[in-house]
Structures are given as structure tokens and as C-alpha cells.
């Protein structure tokens, strides 16, 4: 193509890939819950907000950085177990729509609690990570985006190792495969669900810190859940690998589409292009690229 700048296209794609890792981080919180309980946890965005708001509020009150991390981690752990005990367990074996509506209501409860405890003001969150770009093979890369992607990748690796090599992780995989069989061999679903909700809270903490540092800690931060939905549709609601791959694909394609297709539509397509891709995937493969294939019985 005449006038096509390959170096610029690569720079746009790399920026999209790094953003996609952060999309995937939010989506993984959904996957953890959905795999074990079949619940689409719409409260994940509110948990991201609550974690970021708790951390930045503690730091502003003079709590040291790492002490604030540890305290927020304890808060998110308690929140995860509280949600499992008060919401998920009483609604076990209810229709999926009932569970979805419960998590939707839960998201408003968590946001309201955050507002009641910490207030409504916008906070600036500084993690000490520079946003200055550096050059690799002629491509400008944001230092913050690269570090955020590395942190997200480390989180994914830690979760993978936990669920693959620990006793609790093996129990999680057993519940994800067949809840009734897991019950038959004596696994305690309540404890496993509580652990998974706690893991989702830890993911929310990491995502909240990274997204809060990028956008500021404000109540609109909970809307990043909308960025995760196309990722889930593309990768599959029950696949961590799918969330990672789909996050990268969505991140890169929406940036490239904005630059190269956007001008034909007057610009501004980055906000909805991912949903157009998700809609096409739903029409072709409703379970997503990596999700368990849906088998219809007649």
C-alpha cells in the first residue's frame, strides 16, 4: 500500500497489545468466578473500584505503600469470602439470570459502600512508574504500559501456577469440570468458591491499581468492566487462556481500526469496534474461540 508506514503500524499494534493485557486482567476476574460457579460476576468492575479506592485512601492517610497493599489485600480477601457467604451460597442452584441480577445489584452495593466509606472525590494514584516512552527498534513504547503488562503477566503466571500445582488449585479445577462429582468426592464447594472469589478480589486489586494509575481513581473506573465483555465473548467465558489471547487481539485490533478504518467513519470507532468484533464471534461461535463448545440437544 502506497504511503503505508510499517513502523507506525507496528507502534500502534504494540500499544494496543499492551492495553490488551490490561483488558485481559479484568476479564480473568470474570473467568475465575464463571468457571467454578457459572456466575457472570458483573460486580467485578465495582471490586476493581473498591480495591483502588481503598488503597489510595489509605496511602493519602499516611499508611506506607506496602502496608497499604497488604491492608487492601486483606480487605479484598474478606470481601470475597463475604460475597460467597451472603450472596452466592444462598442462591446456589438458582437460574443463571437470578445470579447475574444478584451480582448486578451487588455492584451497586459495593460502589455505595465505597462512597460511604471513602467519599466521592477523584484521587490521583502514583505507583512510581514513569510514563516516559523509550525506543525499541524505532518503536516508541510507554514505560508505564510495559511495566503494567509485565505485572499483569506475572499475575497470570502466579494464578496459573496456583491452580495447577496446589491442592486448592486442583480442587478448583475439579469443581470447574463437574460440581456434582466434586461434591461426591468430599470437596467443600463453599470453601472453594470463597477462595475463588478471593482470587477474583486479588485480581481486582492489581487491575484497580494499574487502571487507577492510568485513569485516576474515580467512580467511572468501575466501567472498565465494559472493556472486558468483548474479551470474554471472543475468548470464552470459561478460559483463562482465552481471556489472555482475546485481550491481546481486542487491544491491537481496536487501536489499528481507529487509525486505519476510523477516518472512513469520521473517527471515534475505538469505543465500539471491539463490540462489533464480539457480535461477529457470537454469530459464528457463541462459546468463544477457547470456550467449551455449546452442544444443542433436540
PDB file of C-alpha atoms in Angstrom:
ATOM      1  CA  UNK A   1       0.000   0.000   0.000  1.00  0.00           C
ATOM      2  CA  UNK A   2       1.424   3.393  -1.045  1.00  0.00           C
ATOM      3  CA  UNK A   3       2.196   5.622   1.871  1.00  0.00           C
ATOM      4  CA  UNK A   4       1.799   2.810   4.391  1.00  0.00           C
ATOM      5  CA  UNK A   5       4.195   3.301   7.307  1.00  0.00           C
ATOM      6  CA  UNK A   6       5.025  -0.143   8.657  1.00  0.00           C
ATOM      7  CA  UNK A   7       6.939   1.247  11.636  1.00  0.00           C
ATOM      8  CA  UNK A   8       3.979   3.415  12.678  1.00  0.00           C
ATOM      9  CA  UNK A   9       1.578   0.467  12.283  1.00  0.00           C
ATOM     10  CA  UNK A  10       3.840  -1.655  14.474  1.00  0.00           C
ATOM     11  CA  UNK A  11       3.909   1.097  17.095  1.00  0.00           C
ATOM     12  CA  UNK A  12       0.106   1.292  17.123  1.00  0.00           C
ATOM     13  CA  UNK A  13      -0.170  -2.504  17.337  1.00  0.00           C
ATOM     14  CA  UNK A  14       2.316  -2.730  20.221  1.00  0.00           C
ATOM     15  CA  UNK A  15       0.443  -0.043  22.138  1.00  0.00           C
ATOM     16  CA  UNK A  16      -2.775  -1.970  21.564  1.00  0.00           C
ATOM     17  CA  UNK A  17      -1.235  -5.241  22.702  1.00  0.00           C
ATOM     18  CA  UNK A  18      -0.041  -3.654  25.943  1.00  0.00           C
ATOM     19  CA  UNK A  19      -3.507  -2.201  26.556  1.00  0.00           C
ATOM     20  CA  UNK A  20      -4.965  -5.612  25.735  1.00  0.00           C
ATOM     21  CA  UNK A  21      -3.031  -7.208  28.581  1.00  0.00           C
ATOM     22  CA  UNK A  22      -4.834  -4.885  30.991  1.00  0.00           C
ATOM     23  CA  UNK A  23      -8.176  -5.737  29.393  1.00  0.00           C
ATOM     24  CA  UNK A  24      -7.348  -9.402  29.893  1.00  0.00           C
ATOM     25  CA  UNK A  25      -6.527  -8.800  33.556  1.00  0.00           C
ATOM     26  CA  UNK A  26     -10.058  -7.541  34.190  1.00  0.00           C
ATOM     27  CA  UNK A  27     -11.554 -10.380  32.134  1.00  0.00           C
ATOM     28  CA  UNK A  28      -9.681 -13.016  34.161  1.00  0.00           C
ATOM     29  CA  UNK A  29     -11.625 -11.945  37.248  1.00  0.00           C
ATOM     30  CA  UNK A  30     -14.822 -12.865  35.390  1.00  0.00           C
ATOM     31  CA  UNK A  31     -13.403 -16.188  34.199  1.00  0.00           C
ATOM     32  CA  UNK A  32     -12.390 -17.328  37.690  1.00  0.00           C
ATOM     33  CA  UNK A  33     -15.928 -16.905  39.001  1.00  0.00           C
ATOM     34  CA  UNK A  34     -17.693 -18.238  35.933  1.00  0.00           C
ATOM     35  CA  UNK A  35     -15.595 -21.430  35.716  1.00  0.00           C
ATOM     36  CA  UNK A  36     -16.438 -22.602  39.216  1.00  0.00           C
ATOM     37  CA  UNK A  37     -19.966 -21.306  39.779  1.00  0.00           C
ATOM     38  CA  UNK A  38     -21.393 -20.418  36.363  1.00  0.00           C
ATOM     39  CA  UNK A  39     -21.996 -16.856  37.590  1.00  0.00           C
ATOM     40  CA  UNK A  40     -21.278 -13.881  35.323  1.00  0.00           C
ATOM     41  CA  UNK A  41     -19.938 -11.601  38.036  1.00  0.00           C
ATOM     42  CA  UNK A  42     -20.971  -8.130  36.923  1.00  0.00           C
ATOM     43  CA  UNK A  43     -19.667  -6.797  40.249  1.00  0.00           C
ATOM     44  CA  UNK A  44     -16.058  -7.293  39.123  1.00  0.00           C
ATOM     45  CA  UNK A  45     -15.819  -3.662  37.994  1.00  0.00           C
ATOM     46  CA  UNK A  46     -17.080  -2.459  41.375  1.00  0.00           C
ATOM     47  CA  UNK A  47     -14.496  -4.678  43.076  1.00  0.00           C
ATOM     48  CA  UNK A  48     -11.772  -3.062  40.936  1.00  0.00           C
ATOM     49  CA  UNK A  49     -13.010   0.370  42.032  1.00  0.00           C
ATOM     50  CA  UNK A  50     -13.281  -0.624  45.706  1.00  0.00           C
ATOM     51  CA  UNK A  51      -9.735  -2.038  45.746  1.00  0.00           C
ATOM     52  CA  UNK A  52      -8.192   1.018  44.089  1.00  0.00           C
ATOM     53  CA  UNK A  53     -10.169   3.433  46.277  1.00  0.00           C
ATOM     54  CA  UNK A  54      -9.239   1.586  49.463  1.00  0.00           C
ATOM     55  CA  UNK A  55      -5.548   1.563  48.581  1.00  0.00           C
ATOM     56  CA  UNK A  56      -5.277   5.219  47.538  1.00  0.00           C
ATOM     57  CA  UNK A  57      -7.319   6.374  50.556  1.00  0.00           C
ATOM     58  CA  UNK A  58      -5.003   4.518  52.947  1.00  0.00           C
ATOM     59  CA  UNK A  59      -1.918   5.987  51.267  1.00  0.00           C
ATOM     60  CA  UNK A  60      -3.377   9.503  51.479  1.00  0.00           C
ATOM     61  CA  UNK A  61      -3.879   8.950  55.212  1.00  0.00           C
ATOM     62  CA  UNK A  62      -0.186   8.243  55.696  1.00  0.00           C
ATOM     63  CA  UNK A  63      -0.122   4.446  55.502  1.00  0.00           C
ATOM     64  CA  UNK A  64       3.139   3.240  53.856  1.00  0.00           C
ATOM     65  CA  UNK A  65       2.828   1.886  50.317  1.00  0.00           C
ATOM     66  CA  UNK A  66       3.414  -1.810  51.053  1.00  0.00           C
ATOM     67  CA  UNK A  67       1.380  -1.698  54.254  1.00  0.00           C
ATOM     68  CA  UNK A  68      -1.490  -0.239  52.225  1.00  0.00           C
ATOM     69  CA  UNK A  69      -1.088  -3.056  49.681  1.00  0.00           C
ATOM     70  CA  UNK A  70      -1.245  -5.661  52.461  1.00  0.00           C
ATOM     71  CA  UNK A  71      -4.226  -3.986  54.141  1.00  0.00           C
ATOM     72  CA  UNK A  72      -6.128  -3.721  50.839  1.00  0.00           C
ATOM     73  CA  UNK A  73      -5.347  -7.359  50.114  1.00  0.00           C
ATOM     74  CA  UNK A  74      -6.857  -8.339  53.455  1.00  0.00           C
ATOM     75  CA  UNK A  75      -9.927  -6.194  52.736  1.00  0.00           C
ATOM     76  CA  UNK A  76     -10.427  -7.804  49.316  1.00  0.00           C
ATOM     77  CA  UNK A  77      -9.976 -11.267  50.840  1.00  0.00           C
ATOM     78  CA  UNK A  78     -12.649 -10.514  53.433  1.00  0.00           C
ATOM     79  CA  UNK A  79     -14.899  -9.060  50.740  1.00  0.00           C
ATOM     80  CA  UNK A  80     -14.518 -12.180  48.593  1.00  0.00           C
ATOM     81  CA  UNK A  81     -15.488 -14.537  51.403  1.00  0.00           C
ATOM     82  CA  UNK A  82     -18.340 -12.241  52.476  1.00  0.00           C
ATOM     83  CA  UNK A  83     -19.780 -12.238  48.940  1.00  0.00           C
ATOM     84  CA  UNK A  84     -19.592 -16.020  48.745  1.00  0.00           C
ATOM     85  CA  UNK A  85     -21.259 -16.458  52.130  1.00  0.00           C
ATOM     86  CA  UNK A  86     -24.013 -13.833  51.813  1.00  0.00           C
ATOM     87  CA  UNK A  87     -24.791 -13.848  48.069  1.00  0.00           C
ATOM     88  CA  UNK A  88     -23.522 -16.884  46.215  1.00  0.00           C
ATOM     89  CA  UNK A  89     -24.209 -19.613  48.755  1.00  0.00           C
ATOM     90  CA  UNK A  90     -27.879 -18.692  49.436  1.00  0.00           C
ATOM     91  CA  UNK A  91     -28.504 -18.522  45.670  1.00  0.00           C
ATOM     92  CA  UNK A  92     -26.776 -21.790  44.775  1.00  0.00           C
ATOM     93  CA  UNK A  93     -28.547 -23.782  42.038  1.00  0.00           C
ATOM     94  CA  UNK A  94     -30.726 -20.814  41.111  1.00  0.00           C
ATOM     95  CA  UNK A  95     -31.214 -19.854  37.427  1.00  0.00           C
ATOM     96  CA  UNK A  96     -28.257 -18.025  35.833  1.00  0.00           C
ATOM     97  CA  UNK A  97     -30.334 -14.878  35.315  1.00  0.00           C
ATOM     98  CA  UNK A  98     -31.065 -14.734  39.053  1.00  0.00           C
ATOM     99  CA  UNK A  99     -27.366 -14.967  39.843  1.00  0.00           C
ATOM    100  CA  UNK A 100     -26.498 -12.352  37.224  1.00  0.00           C
ATOM    101  CA  UNK A 101     -29.047  -9.925  38.651  1.00  0.00           C
ATOM    102  CA  UNK A 102     -27.676 -10.594  42.130  1.00  0.00           C
ATOM    103  CA  UNK A 103     -24.150  -9.620  41.047  1.00  0.00           C
ATOM    104  CA  UNK A 104     -25.536  -6.582  39.227  1.00  0.00           C
ATOM    105  CA  UNK A 105     -27.202  -5.451  42.443  1.00  0.00           C
ATOM    106  CA  UNK A 106     -24.043  -6.330  44.357  1.00  0.00           C
ATOM    107  CA  UNK A 107     -22.045  -3.973  42.152  1.00  0.00           C
ATOM    108  CA  UNK A 108     -24.229  -1.050  43.280  1.00  0.00           C
ATOM    109  CA  UNK A 109     -23.923  -2.119  46.910  1.00  0.00           C
ATOM    110  CA  UNK A 110     -20.110  -2.198  46.666  1.00  0.00           C
ATOM    111  CA  UNK A 111     -20.000   1.189  44.914  1.00  0.00           C
ATOM    112  CA  UNK A 112     -22.320   2.640  47.547  1.00  0.00           C
ATOM    113  CA  UNK A 113     -20.153   1.231  50.348  1.00  0.00           C
ATOM    114  CA  UNK A 114     -17.054   2.715  48.718  1.00  0.00           C
ATOM    115  CA  UNK A 115     -18.762   6.095  48.513  1.00  0.00           C
ATOM    116  CA  UNK A 116     -19.930   5.870  52.128  1.00  0.00           C
ATOM    117  CA  UNK A 117     -16.505   4.875  53.468  1.00  0.00           C
ATOM    118  CA  UNK A 118     -14.081   6.842  51.291  1.00  0.00           C
ATOM    119  CA  UNK A 119     -16.136   9.664  49.746  1.00  0.00           C
ATOM    120  CA  UNK A 120     -16.738  10.625  46.117  1.00  0.00           C
ATOM    121  CA  UNK A 121     -13.721  12.767  45.250  1.00  0.00           C
ATOM    122  CA  UNK A 122     -11.318  11.851  42.448  1.00  0.00           C
ATOM    123  CA  UNK A 123      -7.889  10.628  43.582  1.00  0.00           C
ATOM    124  CA  UNK A 124      -4.575  10.707  41.795  1.00  0.00           C
ATOM    125  CA  UNK A 125      -2.738   7.402  42.127  1.00  0.00           C
ATOM    126  CA  UNK A 126       1.025   7.400  41.673  1.00  0.00           C
ATOM    127  CA  UNK A 127       2.670   3.977  41.654  1.00  0.00           C
ATOM    128  CA  UNK A 128       6.105   5.439  40.967  1.00  0.00           C
ATOM    129  CA  UNK A 129       6.144   4.105  37.409  1.00  0.00           C
ATOM    130  CA  UNK A 130       7.350   6.549  34.777  1.00  0.00           C
ATOM    131  CA  UNK A 131       5.188   7.143  31.714  1.00  0.00           C
ATOM    132  CA  UNK A 132       8.118   8.329  29.603  1.00  0.00           C
ATOM    133  CA  UNK A 133       8.421   6.463  26.301  1.00  0.00           C
ATOM    134  CA  UNK A 134      11.527   4.634  25.171  1.00  0.00           C
ATOM    135  CA  UNK A 135      12.507   3.410  21.739  1.00  0.00           C
ATOM    136  CA  UNK A 136      12.940  -0.213  20.673  1.00  0.00           C
ATOM    137  CA  UNK A 137      13.843  -0.777  17.022  1.00  0.00           C
ATOM    138  CA  UNK A 138      12.374   2.592  16.176  1.00  0.00           C
ATOM    139  CA  UNK A 139       9.088   1.911  18.014  1.00  0.00           C
ATOM    140  CA  UNK A 140       8.058   4.209  20.862  1.00  0.00           C
ATOM    141  CA  UNK A 141       6.790   2.210  23.856  1.00  0.00           C
ATOM    142  CA  UNK A 142       5.294   3.645  27.029  1.00  0.00           C
ATOM    143  CA  UNK A 143       7.255   2.618  30.115  1.00  0.00           C
ATOM    144  CA  UNK A 144       4.079   2.509  32.191  1.00  0.00           C
ATOM    145  CA  UNK A 145       2.259   0.293  29.660  1.00  0.00           C
ATOM    146  CA  UNK A 146       5.208  -2.097  29.506  1.00  0.00           C
ATOM    147  CA  UNK A 147       5.540  -2.363  33.290  1.00  0.00           C
ATOM    148  CA  UNK A 148       1.765  -2.768  33.645  1.00  0.00           C
ATOM    149  CA  UNK A 149       1.818  -5.552  31.059  1.00  0.00           C
ATOM    150  CA  UNK A 150       4.690  -7.247  32.913  1.00  0.00           C
ATOM    151  CA  UNK A 151       2.793  -7.039  36.234  1.00  0.00           C
ATOM    152  CA  UNK A 152      -0.334  -8.433  34.598  1.00  0.00           C
ATOM    153  CA  UNK A 153       1.683 -11.252  33.017  1.00  0.00           C
ATOM    154  CA  UNK A 154       3.233 -12.074  36.409  1.00  0.00           C
ATOM    155  CA  UNK A 155      -0.249 -12.175  37.945  1.00  0.00           C
ATOM    156  CA  UNK A 156      -1.458 -14.559  35.247  1.00  0.00           C
ATOM    157  CA  UNK A 157       1.608 -16.782  35.738  1.00  0.00           C
ATOM    158  CA  UNK A 158       1.041 -16.838  39.520  1.00  0.00           C
ATOM    159  CA  UNK A 159      -2.629 -17.757  39.113  1.00  0.00           C
ATOM    160  CA  UNK A 160      -1.756 -20.457  36.604  1.00  0.00           C
ATOM    161  CA  UNK A 161       0.827 -21.961  38.947  1.00  0.00           C
ATOM    162  CA  UNK A 162      -1.569 -21.764  41.899  1.00  0.00           C
ATOM    163  CA  UNK A 163      -4.411 -23.532  40.134  1.00  0.00           C
ATOM    164  CA  UNK A 164      -2.154 -26.123  38.521  1.00  0.00           C
ATOM    165  CA  UNK A 165       0.185 -27.142  41.321  1.00  0.00           C
ATOM    166  CA  UNK A 166      -1.587 -26.553  44.647  1.00  0.00           C
ATOM    167  CA  UNK A 167      -4.187 -28.712  46.372  1.00  0.00           C
ATOM    168  CA  UNK A 168      -6.673 -25.839  46.347  1.00  0.00           C
ATOM    169  CA  UNK A 169      -5.989 -25.251  42.676  1.00  0.00           C
ATOM    170  CA  UNK A 170      -6.646 -28.888  41.841  1.00  0.00           C
ATOM    171  CA  UNK A 171      -9.894 -28.695  43.799  1.00  0.00           C
ATOM    172  CA  UNK A 172     -10.828 -25.600  41.820  1.00  0.00           C
ATOM    173  CA  UNK A 173     -10.265 -27.423  38.547  1.00  0.00           C
ATOM    174  CA  UNK A 174     -12.335 -30.371  39.762  1.00  0.00           C
ATOM    175  CA  UNK A 175     -15.240 -28.074  40.649  1.00  0.00           C
ATOM    176  CA  UNK A 176     -14.909 -26.308  37.309  1.00  0.00           C
ATOM    177  CA  UNK A 177     -15.147 -29.643  35.473  1.00  0.00           C
ATOM    178  CA  UNK A 178     -18.071 -31.131  37.432  1.00  0.00           C
ATOM    179  CA  UNK A 179     -19.549 -29.706  40.638  1.00  0.00           C
ATOM    180  CA  UNK A 180     -21.561 -32.827  41.478  1.00  0.00           C
ATOM    181  CA  UNK A 181     -18.558 -35.118  41.056  1.00  0.00           C
ATOM    182  CA  UNK A 182     -16.522 -32.755  43.239  1.00  0.00           C
ATOM    183  CA  UNK A 183     -19.195 -32.968  45.931  1.00  0.00           C
ATOM    184  CA  UNK A 184     -19.233 -36.756  45.626  1.00  0.00           C
ATOM    185  CA  UNK A 185     -15.526 -36.998  46.465  1.00  0.00           C
ATOM    186  CA  UNK A 186     -15.896 -34.742  49.506  1.00  0.00           C
ATOM    187  CA  UNK A 187     -14.754 -31.366  48.237  1.00  0.00           C
ATOM    188  CA  UNK A 188     -16.282 -28.426  50.105  1.00  0.00           C
ATOM    189  CA  UNK A 189     -17.773 -26.135  47.482  1.00  0.00           C
ATOM    190  CA  UNK A 190     -18.277 -23.239  49.895  1.00  0.00           C
ATOM    191  CA  UNK A 191     -14.596 -23.062  50.772  1.00  0.00           C
ATOM    192  CA  UNK A 192     -13.550 -23.384  47.124  1.00  0.00           C
ATOM    193  CA  UNK A 193     -15.995 -20.706  45.994  1.00  0.00           C
ATOM    194  CA  UNK A 194     -14.751 -18.430  48.769  1.00  0.00           C
ATOM    195  CA  UNK A 195     -11.157 -18.966  47.649  1.00  0.00           C
ATOM    196  CA  UNK A 196     -12.069 -18.221  44.040  1.00  0.00           C
ATOM    197  CA  UNK A 197     -13.889 -15.031  44.994  1.00  0.00           C
ATOM    198  CA  UNK A 198     -10.815 -14.071  46.989  1.00  0.00           C
ATOM    199  CA  UNK A 199      -8.636 -14.699  43.925  1.00  0.00           C
ATOM    200  CA  UNK A 200     -11.001 -12.506  41.922  1.00  0.00           C
ATOM    201  CA  UNK A 201     -10.556  -9.845  44.613  1.00  0.00           C
ATOM    202  CA  UNK A 202      -6.772 -10.052  44.292  1.00  0.00           C
ATOM    203  CA  UNK A 203      -7.066  -9.700  40.514  1.00  0.00           C
ATOM    204  CA  UNK A 204      -9.366  -6.717  41.098  1.00  0.00           C
ATOM    205  CA  UNK A 205      -6.711  -5.156  43.352  1.00  0.00           C
ATOM    206  CA  UNK A 206      -3.980  -5.437  40.711  1.00  0.00           C
ATOM    207  CA  UNK A 207      -6.303  -4.236  37.952  1.00  0.00           C
ATOM    208  CA  UNK A 208      -7.552  -1.378  40.132  1.00  0.00           C
ATOM    209  CA  UNK A 209      -4.034  -0.143  40.877  1.00  0.00           C
ATOM    210  CA  UNK A 210      -2.953  -0.244  37.237  1.00  0.00           C
ATOM    211  CA  UNK A 211      -6.125   1.262  35.804  1.00  0.00           C
ATOM    212  CA  UNK A 212      -6.316   3.781  38.651  1.00  0.00           C
ATOM    213  CA  UNK A 213      -2.771   4.940  37.951  1.00  0.00           C
ATOM    214  CA  UNK A 214      -3.666   5.390  34.281  1.00  0.00           C
ATOM    215  CA  UNK A 215      -7.130   6.995  34.574  1.00  0.00           C
ATOM    216  CA  UNK A 216      -7.258   8.269  38.136  1.00  0.00           C
ATOM    217  CA  UNK A 217      -9.269   6.640  40.917  1.00  0.00           C
ATOM    218  CA  UNK A 218     -12.844   7.720  40.306  1.00  0.00           C
ATOM    219  CA  UNK A 219     -16.224   6.049  40.241  1.00  0.00           C
ATOM    220  CA  UNK A 220     -16.203   5.715  36.455  1.00  0.00           C
ATOM    221  CA  UNK A 221     -13.356   3.247  36.997  1.00  0.00           C
ATOM    222  CA  UNK A 222     -15.961   0.539  37.583  1.00  0.00           C
ATOM    223  CA  UNK A 223     -16.988   0.910  33.928  1.00  0.00           C
ATOM    224  CA  UNK A 224     -13.812  -0.818  32.776  1.00  0.00           C
ATOM    225  CA  UNK A 225     -15.938  -3.932  33.191  1.00  0.00           C
ATOM    226  CA  UNK A 226     -17.397  -2.945  29.809  1.00  0.00           C
ATOM    227  CA  UNK A 227     -13.941  -3.287  28.265  1.00  0.00           C
ATOM    228  CA  UNK A 228     -13.779  -6.884  29.489  1.00  0.00           C
ATOM    229  CA  UNK A 229     -17.059  -8.019  27.929  1.00  0.00           C
ATOM    230  CA  UNK A 230     -15.823  -8.197  24.292  1.00  0.00           C
ATOM    231  CA  UNK A 231     -12.738 -10.003  25.571  1.00  0.00           C
ATOM    232  CA  UNK A 232     -14.912 -12.600  27.308  1.00  0.00           C
ATOM    233  CA  UNK A 233     -17.124 -13.084  24.257  1.00  0.00           C
ATOM    234  CA  UNK A 234     -14.129 -13.526  21.965  1.00  0.00           C
ATOM    235  CA  UNK A 235     -12.032 -15.751  24.233  1.00  0.00           C
ATOM    236  CA  UNK A 236     -14.785 -17.662  26.023  1.00  0.00           C
ATOM    237  CA  UNK A 237     -16.233 -17.126  29.486  1.00  0.00           C
ATOM    238  CA  UNK A 238     -14.532 -20.187  30.965  1.00  0.00           C
ATOM    239  CA  UNK A 239     -10.988 -19.939  29.586  1.00  0.00           C
ATOM    240  CA  UNK A 240      -8.123 -18.035  31.200  1.00  0.00           C
ATOM    241  CA  UNK A 241      -6.007 -18.622  28.091  1.00  0.00           C
ATOM    242  CA  UNK A 242      -8.901 -17.324  26.005  1.00  0.00           C
ATOM    243  CA  UNK A 243      -9.071 -14.148  28.108  1.00  0.00           C
ATOM    244  CA  UNK A 244      -5.365 -13.511  27.561  1.00  0.00           C
ATOM    245  CA  UNK A 245      -5.403 -14.126  23.812  1.00  0.00           C
ATOM    246  CA  UNK A 246      -8.663 -12.239  23.301  1.00  0.00           C
ATOM    247  CA  UNK A 247      -7.392  -9.297  25.332  1.00  0.00           C
ATOM    248  CA  UNK A 248      -4.362  -9.024  23.075  1.00  0.00           C
ATOM    249  CA  UNK A 249      -6.488  -9.351  19.936  1.00  0.00           C
ATOM    250  CA  UNK A 250      -9.067  -6.790  21.073  1.00  0.00           C
ATOM    251  CA  UNK A 251      -6.399  -4.345  22.238  1.00  0.00           C
ATOM    252  CA  UNK A 252      -4.462  -4.466  18.968  1.00  0.00           C
ATOM    253  CA  UNK A 253      -7.427  -4.512  16.588  1.00  0.00           C
ATOM    254  CA  UNK A 254      -9.274  -1.603  18.195  1.00  0.00           C
ATOM    255  CA  UNK A 255      -6.169   0.604  18.005  1.00  0.00           C
ATOM    256  CA  UNK A 256      -5.414  -0.383  14.409  1.00  0.00           C
ATOM    257  CA  UNK A 257      -9.075   0.031  13.437  1.00  0.00           C
ATOM    258  CA  UNK A 258      -9.168   3.522  14.938  1.00  0.00           C
ATOM    259  CA  UNK A 259      -6.121   4.577  12.920  1.00  0.00           C
ATOM    260  CA  UNK A 260      -6.801   2.875   9.590  1.00  0.00           C
ATOM    261  CA  UNK A 261     -10.591   2.386   9.447  1.00  0.00           C
ATOM    262  CA  UNK A 262     -11.742   5.209  11.719  1.00  0.00           C
ATOM    263  CA  UNK A 263     -11.204   8.004   9.169  1.00  0.00           C
ATOM    264  CA  UNK A 264     -13.799   6.403   6.872  1.00  0.00           C
ATOM    265  CA  UNK A 265     -16.405   6.700   9.674  1.00  0.00           C
ATOM    266  CA  UNK A 266     -15.398  10.088  10.956  1.00  0.00           C
ATOM    267  CA  UNK A 267     -13.245   8.647  13.744  1.00  0.00           C
ATOM    268  CA  UNK A 268     -14.183   7.509  17.222  1.00  0.00           C
ATOM    269  CA  UNK A 269     -14.679   3.830  16.378  1.00  0.00           C
ATOM    270  CA  UNK A 270     -12.287   2.595  19.063  1.00  0.00           C
ATOM    271  CA  UNK A 271     -15.086   2.735  21.613  1.00  0.00           C
ATOM    272  CA  UNK A 272     -17.389   0.344  19.747  1.00  0.00           C
ATOM    273  CA  UNK A 273     -15.213  -1.635  17.336  1.00  0.00           C
ATOM    274  CA  UNK A 274     -14.495  -4.352  19.922  1.00  0.00           C
ATOM    275  CA  UNK A 275     -18.238  -4.901  20.343  1.00  0.00           C
ATOM    276  CA  UNK A 276     -18.653  -5.296  16.593  1.00  0.00           C
ATOM    277  CA  UNK A 277     -15.965  -7.998  16.658  1.00  0.00           C
ATOM    278  CA  UNK A 278     -17.676  -9.663  19.622  1.00  0.00           C
ATOM    279  CA  UNK A 279     -21.015  -9.650  17.797  1.00  0.00           C
ATOM    280  CA  UNK A 280     -19.479 -11.368  14.773  1.00  0.00           C
ATOM    281  CA  UNK A 281     -17.912 -14.004  17.032  1.00  0.00           C
ATOM    282  CA  UNK A 282     -21.261 -14.614  18.739  1.00  0.00           C
ATOM    283  CA  UNK A 283     -22.868 -15.275  15.361  1.00  0.00           C
ATOM    284  CA  UNK A 284     -20.170 -17.765  14.335  1.00  0.00           C
ATOM    285  CA  UNK A 285     -19.090 -19.352  17.639  1.00  0.00           C
ATOM    286  CA  UNK A 286     -21.252 -18.403  20.643  1.00  0.00           C
ATOM    287  CA  UNK A 287     -18.926 -20.129  23.108  1.00  0.00           C
ATOM    288  CA  UNK A 288     -15.921 -18.040  22.017  1.00  0.00           C
ATOM    289  CA  UNK A 289     -12.664 -19.155  20.469  1.00  0.00           C
ATOM    290  CA  UNK A 290     -11.437 -21.035  23.555  1.00  0.00           C
ATOM    291  CA  UNK A 291     -14.666 -21.671  25.482  1.00  0.00           C
ATOM    292  CA  UNK A 292     -16.318 -25.049  25.781  1.00  0.00           C
ATOM    293  CA  UNK A 293     -18.394 -25.632  22.684  1.00  0.00           C
ATOM    294  CA  UNK A 294     -22.137 -25.437  23.246  1.00  0.00           C
ATOM    295  CA  UNK A 295     -23.934 -28.604  22.218  1.00  0.00           C
ATOM    296  CA  UNK A 296     -27.633 -28.264  21.494  1.00  0.00           C
ATOM    297  CA  UNK A 297     -29.911 -31.210  22.134  1.00  0.00           C
ATOM    298  CA  UNK A 298     -33.172 -31.679  20.313  1.00  0.00           C
TER     299      UNK A 298
END
